[in-house]
Short mmCIF file of C-alpha atoms in Angstrom, two decimals:
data_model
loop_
_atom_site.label_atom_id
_atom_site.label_comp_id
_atom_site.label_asym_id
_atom_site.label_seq_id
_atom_site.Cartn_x
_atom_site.Cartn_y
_atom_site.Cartn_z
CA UNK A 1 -14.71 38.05 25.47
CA UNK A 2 -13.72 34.72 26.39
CA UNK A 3 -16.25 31.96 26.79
CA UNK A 4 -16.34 30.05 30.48
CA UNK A 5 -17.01 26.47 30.80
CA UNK A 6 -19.61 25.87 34.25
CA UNK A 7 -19.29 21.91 34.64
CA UNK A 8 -21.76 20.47 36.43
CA UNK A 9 -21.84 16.96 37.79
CA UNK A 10 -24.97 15.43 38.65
CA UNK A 11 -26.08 12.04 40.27
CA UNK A 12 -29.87 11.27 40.88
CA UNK A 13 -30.28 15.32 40.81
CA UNK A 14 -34.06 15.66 39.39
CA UNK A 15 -35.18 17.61 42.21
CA UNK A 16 -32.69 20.20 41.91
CA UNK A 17 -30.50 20.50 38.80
CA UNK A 18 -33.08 22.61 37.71
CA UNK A 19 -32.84 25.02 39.50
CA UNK A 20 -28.76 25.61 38.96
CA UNK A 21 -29.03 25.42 35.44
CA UNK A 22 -31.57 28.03 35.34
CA UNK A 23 -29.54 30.59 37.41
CA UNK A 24 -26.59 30.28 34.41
CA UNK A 25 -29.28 30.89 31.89
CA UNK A 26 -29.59 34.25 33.71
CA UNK A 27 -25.92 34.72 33.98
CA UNK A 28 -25.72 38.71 32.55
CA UNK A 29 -22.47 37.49 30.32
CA UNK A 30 -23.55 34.92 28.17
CA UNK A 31 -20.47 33.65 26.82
CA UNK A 32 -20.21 30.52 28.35
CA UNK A 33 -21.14 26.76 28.04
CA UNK A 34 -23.01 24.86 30.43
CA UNK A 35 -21.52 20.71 30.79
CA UNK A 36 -23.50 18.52 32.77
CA UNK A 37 -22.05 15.32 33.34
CA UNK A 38 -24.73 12.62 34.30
CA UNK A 39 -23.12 10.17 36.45
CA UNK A 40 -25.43 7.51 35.86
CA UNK A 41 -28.32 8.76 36.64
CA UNK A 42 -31.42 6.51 37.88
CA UNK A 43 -33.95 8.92 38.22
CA UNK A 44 -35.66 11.44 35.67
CA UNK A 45 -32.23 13.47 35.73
CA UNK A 46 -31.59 12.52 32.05
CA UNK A 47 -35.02 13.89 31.27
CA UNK A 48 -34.69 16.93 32.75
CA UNK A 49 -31.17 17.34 31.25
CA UNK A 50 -32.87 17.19 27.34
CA UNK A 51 -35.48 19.47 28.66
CA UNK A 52 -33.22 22.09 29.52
CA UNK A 53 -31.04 21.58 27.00
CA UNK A 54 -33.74 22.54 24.58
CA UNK A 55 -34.74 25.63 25.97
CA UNK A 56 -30.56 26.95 26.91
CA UNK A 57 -29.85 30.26 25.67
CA UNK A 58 -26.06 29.23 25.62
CA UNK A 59 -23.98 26.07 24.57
CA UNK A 60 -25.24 23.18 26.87
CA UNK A 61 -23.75 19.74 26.45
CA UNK A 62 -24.80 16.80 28.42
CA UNK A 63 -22.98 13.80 28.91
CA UNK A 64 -23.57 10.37 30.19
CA UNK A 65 -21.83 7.79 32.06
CA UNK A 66 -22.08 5.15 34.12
CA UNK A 67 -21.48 5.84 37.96
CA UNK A 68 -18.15 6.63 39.10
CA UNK A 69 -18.85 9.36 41.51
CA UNK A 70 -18.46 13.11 41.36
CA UNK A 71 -14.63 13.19 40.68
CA UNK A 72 -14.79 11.60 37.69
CA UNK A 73 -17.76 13.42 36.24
CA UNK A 74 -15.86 16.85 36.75
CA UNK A 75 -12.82 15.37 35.02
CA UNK A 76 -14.93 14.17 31.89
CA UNK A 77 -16.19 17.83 32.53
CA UNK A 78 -12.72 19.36 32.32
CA UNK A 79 -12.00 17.55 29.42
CA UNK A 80 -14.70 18.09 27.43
CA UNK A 81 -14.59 22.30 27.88
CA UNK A 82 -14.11 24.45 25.48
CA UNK A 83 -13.67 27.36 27.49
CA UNK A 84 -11.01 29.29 28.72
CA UNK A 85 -12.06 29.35 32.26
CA UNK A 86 -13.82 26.47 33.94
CA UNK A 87 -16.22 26.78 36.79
CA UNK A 88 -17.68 23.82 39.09
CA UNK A 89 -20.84 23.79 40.65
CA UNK A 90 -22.83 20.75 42.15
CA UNK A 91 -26.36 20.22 40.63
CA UNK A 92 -28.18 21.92 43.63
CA UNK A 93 -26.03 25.00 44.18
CA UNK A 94 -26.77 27.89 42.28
CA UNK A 95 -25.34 31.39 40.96
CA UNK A 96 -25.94 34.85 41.26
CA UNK A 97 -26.97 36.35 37.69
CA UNK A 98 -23.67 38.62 37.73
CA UNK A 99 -21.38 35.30 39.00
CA UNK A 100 -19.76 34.54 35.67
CA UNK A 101 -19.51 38.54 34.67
CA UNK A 102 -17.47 39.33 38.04
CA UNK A 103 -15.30 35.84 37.60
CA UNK A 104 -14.71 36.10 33.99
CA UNK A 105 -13.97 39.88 34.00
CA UNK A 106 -11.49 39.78 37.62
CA UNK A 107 -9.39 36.44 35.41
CA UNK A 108 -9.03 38.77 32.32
CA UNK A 109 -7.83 42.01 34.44
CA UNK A 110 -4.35 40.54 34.42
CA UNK A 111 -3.26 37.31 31.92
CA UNK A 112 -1.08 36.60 35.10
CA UNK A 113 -4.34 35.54 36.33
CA UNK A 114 -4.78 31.65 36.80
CA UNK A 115 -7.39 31.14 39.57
CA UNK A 116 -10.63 33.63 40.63
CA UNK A 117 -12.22 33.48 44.22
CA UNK A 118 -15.43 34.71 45.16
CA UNK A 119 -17.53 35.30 48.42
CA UNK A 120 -20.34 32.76 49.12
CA UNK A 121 -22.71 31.13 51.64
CA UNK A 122 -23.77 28.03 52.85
CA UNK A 123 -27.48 28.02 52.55
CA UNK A 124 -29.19 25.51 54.70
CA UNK A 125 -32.60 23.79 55.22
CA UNK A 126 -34.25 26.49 56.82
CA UNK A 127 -33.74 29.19 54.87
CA UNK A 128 -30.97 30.80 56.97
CA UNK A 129 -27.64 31.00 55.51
CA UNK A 130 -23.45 31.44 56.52
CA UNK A 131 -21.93 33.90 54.70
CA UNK A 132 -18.14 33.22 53.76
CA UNK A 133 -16.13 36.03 52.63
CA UNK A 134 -12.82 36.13 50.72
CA UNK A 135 -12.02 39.60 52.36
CA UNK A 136 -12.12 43.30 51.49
CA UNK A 137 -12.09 45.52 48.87
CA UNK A 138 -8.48 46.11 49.90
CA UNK A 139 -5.58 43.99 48.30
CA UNK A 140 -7.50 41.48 46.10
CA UNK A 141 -4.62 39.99 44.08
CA UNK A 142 -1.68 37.90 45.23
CA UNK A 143 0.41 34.96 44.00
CA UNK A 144 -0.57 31.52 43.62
CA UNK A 145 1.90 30.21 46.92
CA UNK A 146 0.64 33.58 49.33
CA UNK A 147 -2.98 32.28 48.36
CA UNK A 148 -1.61 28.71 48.83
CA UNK A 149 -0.39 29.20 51.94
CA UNK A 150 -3.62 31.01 53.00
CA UNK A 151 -6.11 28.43 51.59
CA UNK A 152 -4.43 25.64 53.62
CA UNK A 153 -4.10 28.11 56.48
CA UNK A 154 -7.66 28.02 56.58
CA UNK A 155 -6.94 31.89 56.48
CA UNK A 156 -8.99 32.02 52.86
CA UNK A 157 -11.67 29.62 52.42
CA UNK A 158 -12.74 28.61 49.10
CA UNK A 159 -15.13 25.89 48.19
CA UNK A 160 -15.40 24.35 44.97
CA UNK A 161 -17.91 26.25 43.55
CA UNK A 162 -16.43 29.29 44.58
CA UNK A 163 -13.71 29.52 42.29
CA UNK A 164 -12.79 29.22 38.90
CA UNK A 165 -9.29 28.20 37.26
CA UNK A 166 -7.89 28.62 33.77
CA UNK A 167 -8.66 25.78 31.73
CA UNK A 168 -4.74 25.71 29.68
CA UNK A 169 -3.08 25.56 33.73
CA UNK A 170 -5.10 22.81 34.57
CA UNK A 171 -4.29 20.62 31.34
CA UNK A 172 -0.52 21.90 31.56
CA UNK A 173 0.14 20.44 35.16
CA UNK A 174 -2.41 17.90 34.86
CA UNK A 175 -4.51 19.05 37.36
CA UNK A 176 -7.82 16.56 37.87
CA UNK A 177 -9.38 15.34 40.60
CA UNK A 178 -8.03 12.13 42.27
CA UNK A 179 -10.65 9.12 41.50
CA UNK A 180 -9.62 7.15 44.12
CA UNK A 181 -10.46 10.02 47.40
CA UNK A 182 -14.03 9.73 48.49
CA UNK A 183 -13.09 12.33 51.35
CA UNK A 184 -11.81 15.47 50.71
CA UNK A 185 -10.71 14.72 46.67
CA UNK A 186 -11.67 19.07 46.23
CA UNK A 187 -9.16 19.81 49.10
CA UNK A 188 -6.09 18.03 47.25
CA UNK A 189 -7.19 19.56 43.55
CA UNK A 190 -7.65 22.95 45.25
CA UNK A 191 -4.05 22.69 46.38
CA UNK A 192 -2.42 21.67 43.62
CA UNK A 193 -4.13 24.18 41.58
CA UNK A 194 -3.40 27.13 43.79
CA UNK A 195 0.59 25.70 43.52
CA UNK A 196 0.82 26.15 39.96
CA UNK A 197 -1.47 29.18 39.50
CA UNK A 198 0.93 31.97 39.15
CA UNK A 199 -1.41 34.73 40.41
CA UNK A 200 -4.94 34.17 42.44
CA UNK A 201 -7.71 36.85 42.14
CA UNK A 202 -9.92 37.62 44.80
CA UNK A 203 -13.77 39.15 44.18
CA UNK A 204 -15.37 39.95 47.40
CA UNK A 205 -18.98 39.80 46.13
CA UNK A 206 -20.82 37.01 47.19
CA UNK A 207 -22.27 35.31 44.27
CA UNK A 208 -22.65 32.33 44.66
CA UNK A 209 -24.76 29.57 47.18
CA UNK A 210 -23.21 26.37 48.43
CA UNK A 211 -26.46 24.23 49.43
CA UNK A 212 -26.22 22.26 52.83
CA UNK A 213 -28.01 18.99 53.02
CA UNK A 214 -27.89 16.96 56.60
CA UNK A 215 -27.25 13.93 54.42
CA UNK A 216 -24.28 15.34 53.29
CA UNK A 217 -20.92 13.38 52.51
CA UNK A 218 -19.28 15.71 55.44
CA UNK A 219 -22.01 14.66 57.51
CA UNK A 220 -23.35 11.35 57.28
CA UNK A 221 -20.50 9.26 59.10
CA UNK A 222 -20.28 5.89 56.74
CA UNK A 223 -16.55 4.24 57.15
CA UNK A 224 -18.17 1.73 54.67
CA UNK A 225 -18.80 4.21 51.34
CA UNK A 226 -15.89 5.99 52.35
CA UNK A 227 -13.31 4.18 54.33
CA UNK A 228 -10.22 5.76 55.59
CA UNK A 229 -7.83 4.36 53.27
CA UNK A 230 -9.68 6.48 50.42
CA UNK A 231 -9.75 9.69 52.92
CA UNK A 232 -7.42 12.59 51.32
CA UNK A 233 -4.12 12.37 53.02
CA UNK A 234 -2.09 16.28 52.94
CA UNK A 235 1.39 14.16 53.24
CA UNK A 236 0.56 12.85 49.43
CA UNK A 237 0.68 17.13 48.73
CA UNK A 238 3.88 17.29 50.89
CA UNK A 239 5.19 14.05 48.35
CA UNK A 240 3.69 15.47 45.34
CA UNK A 241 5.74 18.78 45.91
CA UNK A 242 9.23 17.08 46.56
CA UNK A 243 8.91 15.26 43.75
CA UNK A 244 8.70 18.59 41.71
CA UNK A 245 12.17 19.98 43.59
CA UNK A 246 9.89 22.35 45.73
CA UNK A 247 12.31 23.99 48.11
CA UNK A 248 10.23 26.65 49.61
CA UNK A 249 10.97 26.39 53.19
CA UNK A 250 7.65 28.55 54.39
CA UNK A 251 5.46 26.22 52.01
CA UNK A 252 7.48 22.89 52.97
CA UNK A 253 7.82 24.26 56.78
CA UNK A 254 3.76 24.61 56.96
CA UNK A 255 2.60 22.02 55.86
CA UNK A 256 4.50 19.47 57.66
CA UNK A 257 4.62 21.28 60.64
CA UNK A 258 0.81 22.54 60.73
CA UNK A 259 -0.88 21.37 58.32
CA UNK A 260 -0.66 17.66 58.33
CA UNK A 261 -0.59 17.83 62.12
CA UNK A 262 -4.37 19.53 61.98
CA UNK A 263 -5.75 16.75 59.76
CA UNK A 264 -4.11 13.93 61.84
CA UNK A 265 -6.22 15.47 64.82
CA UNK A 266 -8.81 15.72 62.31
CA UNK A 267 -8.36 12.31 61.28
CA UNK A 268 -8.53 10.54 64.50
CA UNK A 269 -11.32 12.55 65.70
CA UNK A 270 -13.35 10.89 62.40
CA UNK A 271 -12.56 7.63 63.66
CA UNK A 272 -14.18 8.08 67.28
CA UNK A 273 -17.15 9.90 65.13
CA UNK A 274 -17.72 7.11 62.99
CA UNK A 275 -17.65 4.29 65.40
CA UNK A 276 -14.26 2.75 64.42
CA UNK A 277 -12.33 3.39 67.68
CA UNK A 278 -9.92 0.09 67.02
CA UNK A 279 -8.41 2.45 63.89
CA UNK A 280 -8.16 5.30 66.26
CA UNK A 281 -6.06 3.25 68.94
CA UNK A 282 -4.23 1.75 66.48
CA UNK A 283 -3.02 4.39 64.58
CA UNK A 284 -1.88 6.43 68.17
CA UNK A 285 0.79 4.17 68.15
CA UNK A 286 1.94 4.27 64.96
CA UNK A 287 5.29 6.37 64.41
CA UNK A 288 3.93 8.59 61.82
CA UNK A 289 0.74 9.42 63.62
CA UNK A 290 3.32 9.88 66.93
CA UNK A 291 5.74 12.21 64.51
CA UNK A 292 3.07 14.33 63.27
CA UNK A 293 1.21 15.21 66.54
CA UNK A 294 4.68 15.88 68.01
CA UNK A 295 5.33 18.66 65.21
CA UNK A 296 2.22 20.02 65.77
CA UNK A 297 2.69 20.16 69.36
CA UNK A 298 5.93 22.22 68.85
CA UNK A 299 4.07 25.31 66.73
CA UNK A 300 2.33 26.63 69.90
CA UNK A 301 2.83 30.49 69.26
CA UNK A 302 1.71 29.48 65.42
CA UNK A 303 -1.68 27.54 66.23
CA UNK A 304 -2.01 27.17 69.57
CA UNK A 305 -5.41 24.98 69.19
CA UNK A 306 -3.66 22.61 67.39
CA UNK A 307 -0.95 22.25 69.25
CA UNK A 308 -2.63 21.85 72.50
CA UNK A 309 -4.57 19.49 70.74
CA UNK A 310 -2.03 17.46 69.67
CA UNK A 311 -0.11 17.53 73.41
CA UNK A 312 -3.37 16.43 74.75
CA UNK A 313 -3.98 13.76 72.22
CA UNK A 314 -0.48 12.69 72.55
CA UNK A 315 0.02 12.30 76.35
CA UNK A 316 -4.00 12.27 77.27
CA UNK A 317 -5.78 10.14 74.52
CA UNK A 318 -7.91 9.24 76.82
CA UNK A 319 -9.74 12.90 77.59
CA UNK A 320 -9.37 13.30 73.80
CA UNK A 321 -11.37 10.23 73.12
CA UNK A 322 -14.22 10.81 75.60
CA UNK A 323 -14.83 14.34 74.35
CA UNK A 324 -15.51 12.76 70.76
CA UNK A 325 -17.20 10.05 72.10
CA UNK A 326 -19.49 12.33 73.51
CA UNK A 327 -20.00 14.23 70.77
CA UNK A 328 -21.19 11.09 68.38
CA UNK A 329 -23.48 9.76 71.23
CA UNK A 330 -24.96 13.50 70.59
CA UNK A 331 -24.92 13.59 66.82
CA UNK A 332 -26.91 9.95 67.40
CA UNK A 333 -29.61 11.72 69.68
CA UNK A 334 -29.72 14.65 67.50
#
């Protein structure tokens, strides 16, 4: 059997980390290693970390380094694993005790096998939870571009912890996650991985739990800690793929003419959100911003939402501003 490396950043994570280290102690397939990567810790994490170290019944390393946010703590991760398989969860998430078994055993079922996906759930405050599947028991195998292609689709959804990816592809391609996005750094590794992973299993257990927090980084609107010139920008993927002589005109044709349209929109809804409307204005008459929303506005039978979005923020910006404006003055009262 071959051993899986479950990296686990963690920041300030005494309250928690226990708890997601203990669910990989119970993991039914014990051949893994367990890599937590304090990230500067200020709190009693780097107690807890030699407590449970102690009492692991499997390989646990901890590392520790000064803060440079979550991106960099899974790439001292990656580098440090000595597994064939590598697995990231955050240090209040936690795993089902047959999550590693079902991963491990659906990557070795074919050595064409670069990336596994499972089902999970977001588990919020109060105890309810969202369940997000990856599909059926039907046709659970396909190639790294179908899966591509679905994953930016938003046709498969995959969050970090949901998947795990073969430790010698990574390193290959050079696969890490980009230090310098605060916003959406897992969306731009997820997609490079999924381009060079030659096939992408799917497990449709759910097996593992993404914890919600209301003071999450998707939630707490802060232009300041995370300004838009440091938000993930999908035309970088579209650069990042010419530059390797990609000529597939479905995976070219997609993303420029859906994908990057959908996070412009989402883009310029963020500014309203957050309060920065001179970034919104200003950008709607930029000839990018202009160029995308007009290619999204022509893929109507595709995505109709986004197109009609995109006609509406394009020839209305006005309506499209005052919905979002709305919408913060909620989140504000809420």
């Amino acid at each position: 059997m071959q051993r899986v490396s479950v990296i686990i950043p963690a920041y300030n994570a005494a309250k928690t980390l226990g708890r997601t280290v203990v669910s990989l102690f119970a993991q039914t397939r014990k051949d893994l290693e367990i890599i937590v990567v304090d990230d500067g810790s200020t709190d009693a994490t780097p107690e807890i970390c030699r407590d449970l170290q102690r009492i692991s019944p499997v390989p646990m390393k901890v590392f520790r380094q000064k803060n440079k946010r979550q991106s960099a703590a899974r790439n001292a991760g990656i580098d440090m694993a000595e597994g064939d398989y590598v697995i990231f969860l955050d240090a209040d998430d936690f795993a089902e005790k047959k999550f590693v078994e079902k991963m491990a055993e659906a990557a070795e079922s074919d050595p064409l096998v670069d990336i596994v996906c499972c089902s999970f759930d977001l588990l919020h405050g109060d105890g309810t939870s969202s369940p997000r599947s990856v599909g059926s028991h039907g046709n659970n195998m396909s190639t790294g571009e179908e899966a591509l292609l679905r994953v930016m689709r938003e046709e498969l959804e995959v969050w970090t912890g949901s998947a795990l990816y073969r430790q010698s592809m990574l390193k290959d391609f050079q696969v890490y996650f980009d230090e310098s996005v605060t916003m959406g750094q897992d969306i731009e590794f997820r997609w490079r991985a999924f381009y060079h992973a030659r096939k992408v299993a799917l497990v449709p257990e759910l097996l593992v739990h993404y914890v919600q927090h209301e003071l999450s980084v998707t939630r707490s609107f802060d232009p300041v800690r995370f300004p838009p010139s440091t938000w993930f920008d999908p035309s970088s993927f579209l650069k990042y793929l010419e530059e390797r002589g990609e000529s597939g005109k479905t995976l070219l044709s997609s993303l420029q003419n859906e994908i990057i349209p959908r996070f412009t929109l989402r883009r310029m809804r963020n500014y309203i959100l957050w309060g920065i409307e001179d970034f919104f204005w200003h950008s709607l008459k930029q000839e990018q911003t202009r160029q995308e929303l007009q290619r999204g506005a022509g893929v109507f039978l595709r995505n109709p939402g986004v197109a009609l979005k995109c006609f509406l923020l394009l020839y209305m910006p006005g309506r499209f501003y005052q919905r979002y404006r709305s919408q913060r003055a909620a989140l504000k009262r809420g």
